[in-house]
Coordinates of C-alpha atoms in Angstrom, one line a residue:
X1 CA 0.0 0.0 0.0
X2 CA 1.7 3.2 -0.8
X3 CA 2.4 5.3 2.1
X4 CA 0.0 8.0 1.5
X5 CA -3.1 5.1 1.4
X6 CA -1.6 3.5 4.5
X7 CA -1.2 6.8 6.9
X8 CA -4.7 8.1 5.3
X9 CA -6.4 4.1 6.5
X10 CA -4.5 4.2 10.1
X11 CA -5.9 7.7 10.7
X12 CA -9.4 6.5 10.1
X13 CA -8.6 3.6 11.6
X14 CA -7.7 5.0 14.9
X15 CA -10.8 7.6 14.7
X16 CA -13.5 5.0 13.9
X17 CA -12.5 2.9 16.5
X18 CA -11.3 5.0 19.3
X19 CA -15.0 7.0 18.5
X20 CA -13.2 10.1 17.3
X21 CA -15.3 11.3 14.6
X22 CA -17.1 14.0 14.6
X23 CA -20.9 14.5 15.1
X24 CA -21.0 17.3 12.3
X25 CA -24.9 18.6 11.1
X26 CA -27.5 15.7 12.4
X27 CA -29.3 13.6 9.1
X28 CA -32.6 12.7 9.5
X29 CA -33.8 8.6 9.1
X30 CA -36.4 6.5 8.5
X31 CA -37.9 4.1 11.6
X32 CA -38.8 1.0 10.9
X33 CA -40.6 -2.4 12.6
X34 CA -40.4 -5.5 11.6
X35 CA -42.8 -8.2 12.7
X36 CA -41.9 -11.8 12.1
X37 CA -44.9 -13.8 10.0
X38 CA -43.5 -17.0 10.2
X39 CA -40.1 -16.5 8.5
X40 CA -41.0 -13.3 6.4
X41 CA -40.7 -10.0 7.5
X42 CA -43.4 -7.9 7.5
X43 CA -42.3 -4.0 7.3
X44 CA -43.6 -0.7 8.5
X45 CA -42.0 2.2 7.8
X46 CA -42.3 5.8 9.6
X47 CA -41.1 8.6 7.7
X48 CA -38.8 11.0 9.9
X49 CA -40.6 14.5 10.1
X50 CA -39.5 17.1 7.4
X51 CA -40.4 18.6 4.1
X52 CA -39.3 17.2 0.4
X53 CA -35.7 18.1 0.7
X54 CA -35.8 15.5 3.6
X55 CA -35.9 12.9 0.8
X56 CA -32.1 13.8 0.1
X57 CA -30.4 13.1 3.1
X58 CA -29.3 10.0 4.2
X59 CA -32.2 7.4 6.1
X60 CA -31.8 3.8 7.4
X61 CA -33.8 1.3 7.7
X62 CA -33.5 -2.4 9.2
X63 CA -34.6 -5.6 7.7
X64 CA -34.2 -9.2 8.9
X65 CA -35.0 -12.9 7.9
X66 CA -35.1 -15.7 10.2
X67 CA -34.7 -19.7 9.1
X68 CA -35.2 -21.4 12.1
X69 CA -32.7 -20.1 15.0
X70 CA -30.4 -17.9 12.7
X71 CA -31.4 -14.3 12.6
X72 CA -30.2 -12.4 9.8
X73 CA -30.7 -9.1 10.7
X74 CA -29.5 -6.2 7.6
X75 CA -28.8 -2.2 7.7
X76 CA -29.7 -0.2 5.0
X77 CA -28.7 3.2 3.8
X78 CA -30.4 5.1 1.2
X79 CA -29.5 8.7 -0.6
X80 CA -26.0 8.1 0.2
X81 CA -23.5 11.0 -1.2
X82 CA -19.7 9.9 -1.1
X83 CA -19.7 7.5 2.2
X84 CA -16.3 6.8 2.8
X85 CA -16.3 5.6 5.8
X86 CA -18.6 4.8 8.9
X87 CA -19.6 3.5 12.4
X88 CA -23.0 1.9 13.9
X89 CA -23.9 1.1 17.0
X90 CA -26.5 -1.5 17.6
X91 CA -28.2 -3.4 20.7
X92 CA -29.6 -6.6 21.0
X93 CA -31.1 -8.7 24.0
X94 CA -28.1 -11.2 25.2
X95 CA -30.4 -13.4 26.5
X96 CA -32.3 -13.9 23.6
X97 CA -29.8 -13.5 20.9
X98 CA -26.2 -14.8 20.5
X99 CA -24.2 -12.6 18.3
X100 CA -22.6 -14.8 15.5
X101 CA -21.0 -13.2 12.8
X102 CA -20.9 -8.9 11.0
X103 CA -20.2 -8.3 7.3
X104 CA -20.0 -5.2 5.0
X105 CA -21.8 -4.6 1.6
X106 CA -19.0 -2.3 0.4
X107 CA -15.4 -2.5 -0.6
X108 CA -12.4 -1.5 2.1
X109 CA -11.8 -2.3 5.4
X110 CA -13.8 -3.1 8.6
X111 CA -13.1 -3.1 11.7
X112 CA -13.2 -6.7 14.0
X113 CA -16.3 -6.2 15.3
X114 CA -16.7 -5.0 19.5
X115 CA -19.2 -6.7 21.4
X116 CA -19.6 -5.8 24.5
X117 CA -23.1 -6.6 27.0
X118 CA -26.1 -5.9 25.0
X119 CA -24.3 -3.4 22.0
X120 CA -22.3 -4.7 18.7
X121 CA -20.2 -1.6 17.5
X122 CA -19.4 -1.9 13.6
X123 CA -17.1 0.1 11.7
X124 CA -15.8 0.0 8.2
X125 CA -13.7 2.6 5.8
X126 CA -12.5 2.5 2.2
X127 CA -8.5 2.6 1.8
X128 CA -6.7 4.9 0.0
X129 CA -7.8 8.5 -2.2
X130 CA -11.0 7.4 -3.2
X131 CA -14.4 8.4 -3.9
X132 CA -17.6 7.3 -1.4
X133 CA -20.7 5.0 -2.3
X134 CA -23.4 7.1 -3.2
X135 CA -27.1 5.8 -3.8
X136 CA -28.0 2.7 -1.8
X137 CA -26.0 0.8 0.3
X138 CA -26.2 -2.3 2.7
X139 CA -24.0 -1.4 4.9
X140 CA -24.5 -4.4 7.4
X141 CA -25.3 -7.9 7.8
X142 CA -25.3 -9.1 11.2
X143 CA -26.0 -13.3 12.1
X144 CA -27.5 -13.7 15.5
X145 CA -28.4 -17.2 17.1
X146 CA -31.6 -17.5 18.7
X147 CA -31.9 -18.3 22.6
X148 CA -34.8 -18.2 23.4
X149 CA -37.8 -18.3 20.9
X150 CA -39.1 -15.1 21.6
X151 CA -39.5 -11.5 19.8
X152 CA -36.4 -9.7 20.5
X153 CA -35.5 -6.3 20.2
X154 CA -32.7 -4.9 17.6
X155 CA -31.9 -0.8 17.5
X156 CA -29.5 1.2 16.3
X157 CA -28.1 3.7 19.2
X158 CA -25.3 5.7 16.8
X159 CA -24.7 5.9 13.0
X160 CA -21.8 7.6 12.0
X161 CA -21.3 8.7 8.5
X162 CA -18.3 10.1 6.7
X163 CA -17.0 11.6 3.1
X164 CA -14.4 11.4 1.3
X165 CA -13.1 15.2 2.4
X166 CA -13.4 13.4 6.0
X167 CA -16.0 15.3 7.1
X168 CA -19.0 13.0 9.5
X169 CA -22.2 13.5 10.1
X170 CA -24.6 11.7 12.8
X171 CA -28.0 10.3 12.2
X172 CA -30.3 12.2 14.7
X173 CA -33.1 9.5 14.0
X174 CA -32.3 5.7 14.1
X175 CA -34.5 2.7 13.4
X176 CA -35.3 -0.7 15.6
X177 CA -36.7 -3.7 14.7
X178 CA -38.3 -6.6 16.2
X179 CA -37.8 -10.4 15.3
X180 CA -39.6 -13.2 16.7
X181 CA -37.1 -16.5 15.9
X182 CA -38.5 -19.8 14.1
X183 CA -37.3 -21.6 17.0
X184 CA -34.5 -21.2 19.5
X185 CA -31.2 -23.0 19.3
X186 CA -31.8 -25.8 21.7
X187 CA -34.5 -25.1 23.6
X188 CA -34.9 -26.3 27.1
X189 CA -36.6 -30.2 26.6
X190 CA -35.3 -30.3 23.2
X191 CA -31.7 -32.1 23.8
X192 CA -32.3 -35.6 22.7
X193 CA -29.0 -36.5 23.8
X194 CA -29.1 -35.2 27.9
X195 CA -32.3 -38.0 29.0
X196 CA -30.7 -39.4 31.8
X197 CA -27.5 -38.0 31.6
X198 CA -25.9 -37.2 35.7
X199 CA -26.4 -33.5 34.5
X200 CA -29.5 -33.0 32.3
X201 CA -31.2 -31.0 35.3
X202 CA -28.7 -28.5 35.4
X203 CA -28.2 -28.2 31.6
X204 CA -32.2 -27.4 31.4
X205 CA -31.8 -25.1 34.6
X206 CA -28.9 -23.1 32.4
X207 CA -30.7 -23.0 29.2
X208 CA -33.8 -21.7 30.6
X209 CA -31.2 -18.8 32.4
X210 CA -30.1 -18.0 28.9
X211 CA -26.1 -18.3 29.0
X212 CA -26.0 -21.4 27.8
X213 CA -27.3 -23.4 24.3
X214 CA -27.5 -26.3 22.5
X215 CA -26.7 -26.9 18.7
X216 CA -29.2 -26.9 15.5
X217 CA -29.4 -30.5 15.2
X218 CA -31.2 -30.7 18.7
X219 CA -27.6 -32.0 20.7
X220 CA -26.3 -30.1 23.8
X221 CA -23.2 -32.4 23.6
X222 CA -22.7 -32.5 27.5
X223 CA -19.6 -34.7 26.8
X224 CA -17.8 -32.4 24.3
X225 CA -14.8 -30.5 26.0
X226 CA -15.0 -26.9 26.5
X227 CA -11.7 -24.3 25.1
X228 CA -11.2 -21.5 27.4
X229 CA -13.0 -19.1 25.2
X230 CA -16.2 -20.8 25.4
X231 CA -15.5 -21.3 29.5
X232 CA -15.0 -17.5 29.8
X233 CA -18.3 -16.8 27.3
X234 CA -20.6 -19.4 30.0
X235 CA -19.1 -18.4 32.9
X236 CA -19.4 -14.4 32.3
X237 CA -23.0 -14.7 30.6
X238 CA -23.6 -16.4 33.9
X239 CA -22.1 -14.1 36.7
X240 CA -22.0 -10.8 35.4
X241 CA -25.7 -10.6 35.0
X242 CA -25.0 -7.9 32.2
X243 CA -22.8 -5.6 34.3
X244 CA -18.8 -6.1 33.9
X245 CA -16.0 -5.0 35.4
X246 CA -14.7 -3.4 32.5
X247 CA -13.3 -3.7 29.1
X248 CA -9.6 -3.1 29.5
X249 CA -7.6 -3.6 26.2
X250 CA -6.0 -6.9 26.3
X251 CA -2.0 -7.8 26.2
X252 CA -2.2 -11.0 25.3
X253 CA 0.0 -11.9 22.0
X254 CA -2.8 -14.2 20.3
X255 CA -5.5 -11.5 21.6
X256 CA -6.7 -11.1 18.1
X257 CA -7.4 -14.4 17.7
X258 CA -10.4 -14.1 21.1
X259 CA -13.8 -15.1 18.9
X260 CA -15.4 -11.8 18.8
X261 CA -18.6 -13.6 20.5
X262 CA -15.9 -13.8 23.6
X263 CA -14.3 -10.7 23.4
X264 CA -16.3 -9.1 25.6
X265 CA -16.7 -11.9 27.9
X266 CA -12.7 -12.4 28.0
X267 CA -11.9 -8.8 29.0
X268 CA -14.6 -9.0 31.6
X269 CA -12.8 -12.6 33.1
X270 CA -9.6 -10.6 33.0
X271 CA -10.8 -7.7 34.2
X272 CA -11.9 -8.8 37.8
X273 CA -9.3 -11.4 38.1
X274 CA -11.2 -14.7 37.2
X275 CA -8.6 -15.5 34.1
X276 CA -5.4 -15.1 33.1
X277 CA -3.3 -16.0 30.4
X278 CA 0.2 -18.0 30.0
X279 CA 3.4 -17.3 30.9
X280 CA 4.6 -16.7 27.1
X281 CA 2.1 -14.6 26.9
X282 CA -0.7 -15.6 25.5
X283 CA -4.2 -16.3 26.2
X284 CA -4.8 -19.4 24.4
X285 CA -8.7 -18.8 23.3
X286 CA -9.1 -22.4 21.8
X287 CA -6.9 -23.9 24.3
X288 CA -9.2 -26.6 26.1
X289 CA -9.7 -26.0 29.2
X290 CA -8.3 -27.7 32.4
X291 CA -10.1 -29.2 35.2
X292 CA -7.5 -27.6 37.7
X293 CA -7.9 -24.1 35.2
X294 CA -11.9 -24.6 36.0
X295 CA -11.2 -25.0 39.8
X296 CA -9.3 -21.7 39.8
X297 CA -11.6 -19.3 37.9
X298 CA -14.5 -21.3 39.7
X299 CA -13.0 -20.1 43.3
X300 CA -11.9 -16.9 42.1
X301 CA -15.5 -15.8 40.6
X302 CA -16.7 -16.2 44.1
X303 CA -14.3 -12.6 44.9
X304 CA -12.7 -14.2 48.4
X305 CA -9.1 -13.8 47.0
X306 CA -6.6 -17.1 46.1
X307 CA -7.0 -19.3 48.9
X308 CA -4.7 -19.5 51.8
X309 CA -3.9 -23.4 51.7
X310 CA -3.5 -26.2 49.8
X311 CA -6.4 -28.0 52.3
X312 CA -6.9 -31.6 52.2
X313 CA -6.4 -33.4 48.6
X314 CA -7.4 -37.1 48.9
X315 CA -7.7 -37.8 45.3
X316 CA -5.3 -41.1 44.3
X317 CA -4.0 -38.6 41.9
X318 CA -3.5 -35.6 44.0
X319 CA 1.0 -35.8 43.1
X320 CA -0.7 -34.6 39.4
X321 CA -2.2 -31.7 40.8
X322 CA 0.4 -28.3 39.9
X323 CA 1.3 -26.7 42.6
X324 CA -0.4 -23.6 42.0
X325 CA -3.5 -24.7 41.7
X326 CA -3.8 -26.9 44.4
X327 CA -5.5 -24.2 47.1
X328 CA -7.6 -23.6 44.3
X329 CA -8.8 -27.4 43.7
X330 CA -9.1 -27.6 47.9
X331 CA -11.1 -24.5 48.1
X332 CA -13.2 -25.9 45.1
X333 CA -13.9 -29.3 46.5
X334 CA -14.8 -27.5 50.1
X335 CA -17.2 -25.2 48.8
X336 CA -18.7 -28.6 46.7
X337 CA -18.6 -26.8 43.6
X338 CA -16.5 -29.3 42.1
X339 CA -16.0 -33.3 42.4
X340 CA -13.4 -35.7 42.0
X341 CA -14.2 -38.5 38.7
X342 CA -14.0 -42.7 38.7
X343 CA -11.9 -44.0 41.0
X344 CA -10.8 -41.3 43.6
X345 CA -9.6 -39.2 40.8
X346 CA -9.6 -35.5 40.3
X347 CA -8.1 -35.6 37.2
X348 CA -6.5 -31.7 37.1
X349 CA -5.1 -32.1 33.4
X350 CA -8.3 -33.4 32.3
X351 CA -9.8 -31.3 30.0
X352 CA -13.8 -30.0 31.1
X353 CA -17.0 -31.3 29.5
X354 CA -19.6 -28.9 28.8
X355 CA -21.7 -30.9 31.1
X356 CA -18.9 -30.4 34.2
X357 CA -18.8 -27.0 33.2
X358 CA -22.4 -25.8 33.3
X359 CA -23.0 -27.9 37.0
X360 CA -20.3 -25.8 38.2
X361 CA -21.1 -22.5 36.7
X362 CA -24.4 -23.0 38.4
X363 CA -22.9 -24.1 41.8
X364 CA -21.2 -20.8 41.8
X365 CA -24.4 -19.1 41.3
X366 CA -26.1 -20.9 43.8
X367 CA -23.3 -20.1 46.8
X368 CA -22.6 -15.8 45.5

């Protein structure tokens, strides 16, 4: 990229994601609803106040599509004059929607997507001395996963627009739209592979809380082993009850490689303490998680501090157990939060099942 392109991309860069751009003269919008007949998307429109030269400034609009528990909701532009570059700002309902995956309909850069509690913050620039997209634009399609089937609520709080002269504007209007979901992805009653399993109580118990799902094909998987990401994503969802500690930027060398579905619930875990990452540095996001890493970000999410002791470890297995994490597994066991497997073992290098997980997620939550 010549150097002129690049230092023209990192300034815009650094503005749209830092929130640096400027609110310049207001444009009005459109509002729109969208109730769910089945899976098609019946739409009503509301006209933002104004006379005819109101028809020549920018308005959005939302649509969205459902097929069973994948939402599809899209944002659309209209009377676009040289868009270079811009930022939304959307919210959702966590507990009824999992966010999944953000594209662009226009060429250039965007930005990895920031989730973080119930708002998804988009942005997206073209590269280089160029001219903007003028017209009509999609400028977002955003995949949810369904929760819970139930309507659910998606609005746009900001929308950022700029030209190619880098001047912004911000949309004084901004539509919502309401979905109701084919179906939810696993609803609680629906696992046909949990009936009679040691935990299907406490997998319906979590499902019905709404940090937890199952898969499309009607599966929880209580035996599949959980990577720290998805640990962090539970656990968070679970304890934070929509307020985190913060969202301090993260120093870990494979940070960019946190699912963006995790992100948030990562910085949260590191935030107050609950996770850390490895001693080269990283974080390990698809790392699978430990039964002695579970134990110590079980114990720490209760906020008592690290334990004083190593207590009493009767487990035939117990010369396995690292030292540092031994006060941890004590603690654990103590508090009965956790349990030793077959044959007197605890099994510390073992890696978690989404079934151990979830019944200790929810003993924490029953003992805060």
């Amino acid at each position: 990229m010549p150097r002129k392109q690049s230092t023209r991309y990192a300034a815009w860069a650094v503005a749209i994601c830092v929130g640096l751009i400027g609110s310049g003269n207001p444009a009005n919008a459109a509002v729109s609803e969208v109730r769910m007949a089945g899976s098609s998307p019946v739409v009503t429109t509301m006209a933002a106040a104004g006379t005819a030269a109101a028809a020549e400034v920018p308005s959005l609009s939302l649509g969205a599509t459902s097929n069973g528990s994948k939402v599809t909701v899209t944002v659309t532009c209209e009377q676009l004059k040289d868009l270079y570059a811009y930022e939304l700002t959307l919210s959702f309902d966590p507990a009824k929607l999992a966010f999944r995956t953000a594209s662009s309909g226009t060429s250039g850069f965007s930005v990895e997507p920031i989730v973080k509690n119930n708002e998804i913050r988009l942005a997206h620039t073209k590269v280089g001395k160029t001219a903007g997209d003028s017209g009509k634009l999609q400028l977002a399609v955003i995949e949810f996963t369904a929760l819970q089937a139930a309507t659910s609520r998606v609005a746009v709080e900001s929308a950022k627009l700029v030209d190619s002269a880098l001047r912004s504007s911000e949309m004084s209007v901004k539509p919502e739209i309401t979905v109701r979901p084919g179906k939810a992805e696993g609803t609680p009653g629906s696992f046909r592979d949990i009936r009679g399993h040691w935990a299907e109580q406490p997998i319906l118990n979590a499902v019905q809380q709404g940090w937890v799902s199952g898969y499309p094909d009607g599966t929880f998987q209580p035996g599949k082993e959980v990577t720290r990401a998805e640990f962090a994503s539970m656990m968070m969802r679970a304890v934070s009850m929509g307020q985190t500690a913060g969202s301090q930027a993260l120093a870990f060398s494979d940070a960019k490689k946190i699912p963006a579905w995790a992100l948030a619930s990562v910085q949260d875990a590191v935030s107050r303490g609950i996770m850390n990452g490895y001693a080269d540095g990283t974080f390990g996001p698809s790392r699978l998680i430990t039964r002695a890493e579970m134990a110590a970000m079980t114990v720490r999410a209760f906020g008592t501090g690290t334990p004083g002791g190593a207590g009493s470890l009767n487990f035939a297995d117990r010369g396995q157990i690292p030292a540092w994490a031994k006060p941890y597994i004590a603690s654990a066991v103590e508090k009965g939060v956790m349990h030793g497997r077959a044959g007197s073992l605890f099994a510390p290098n073992a890696h978690a099942t989404r079934a151990e997980a979830v019944a200790v997620i929810l003993s924490v939550l029953e003992q805060r």
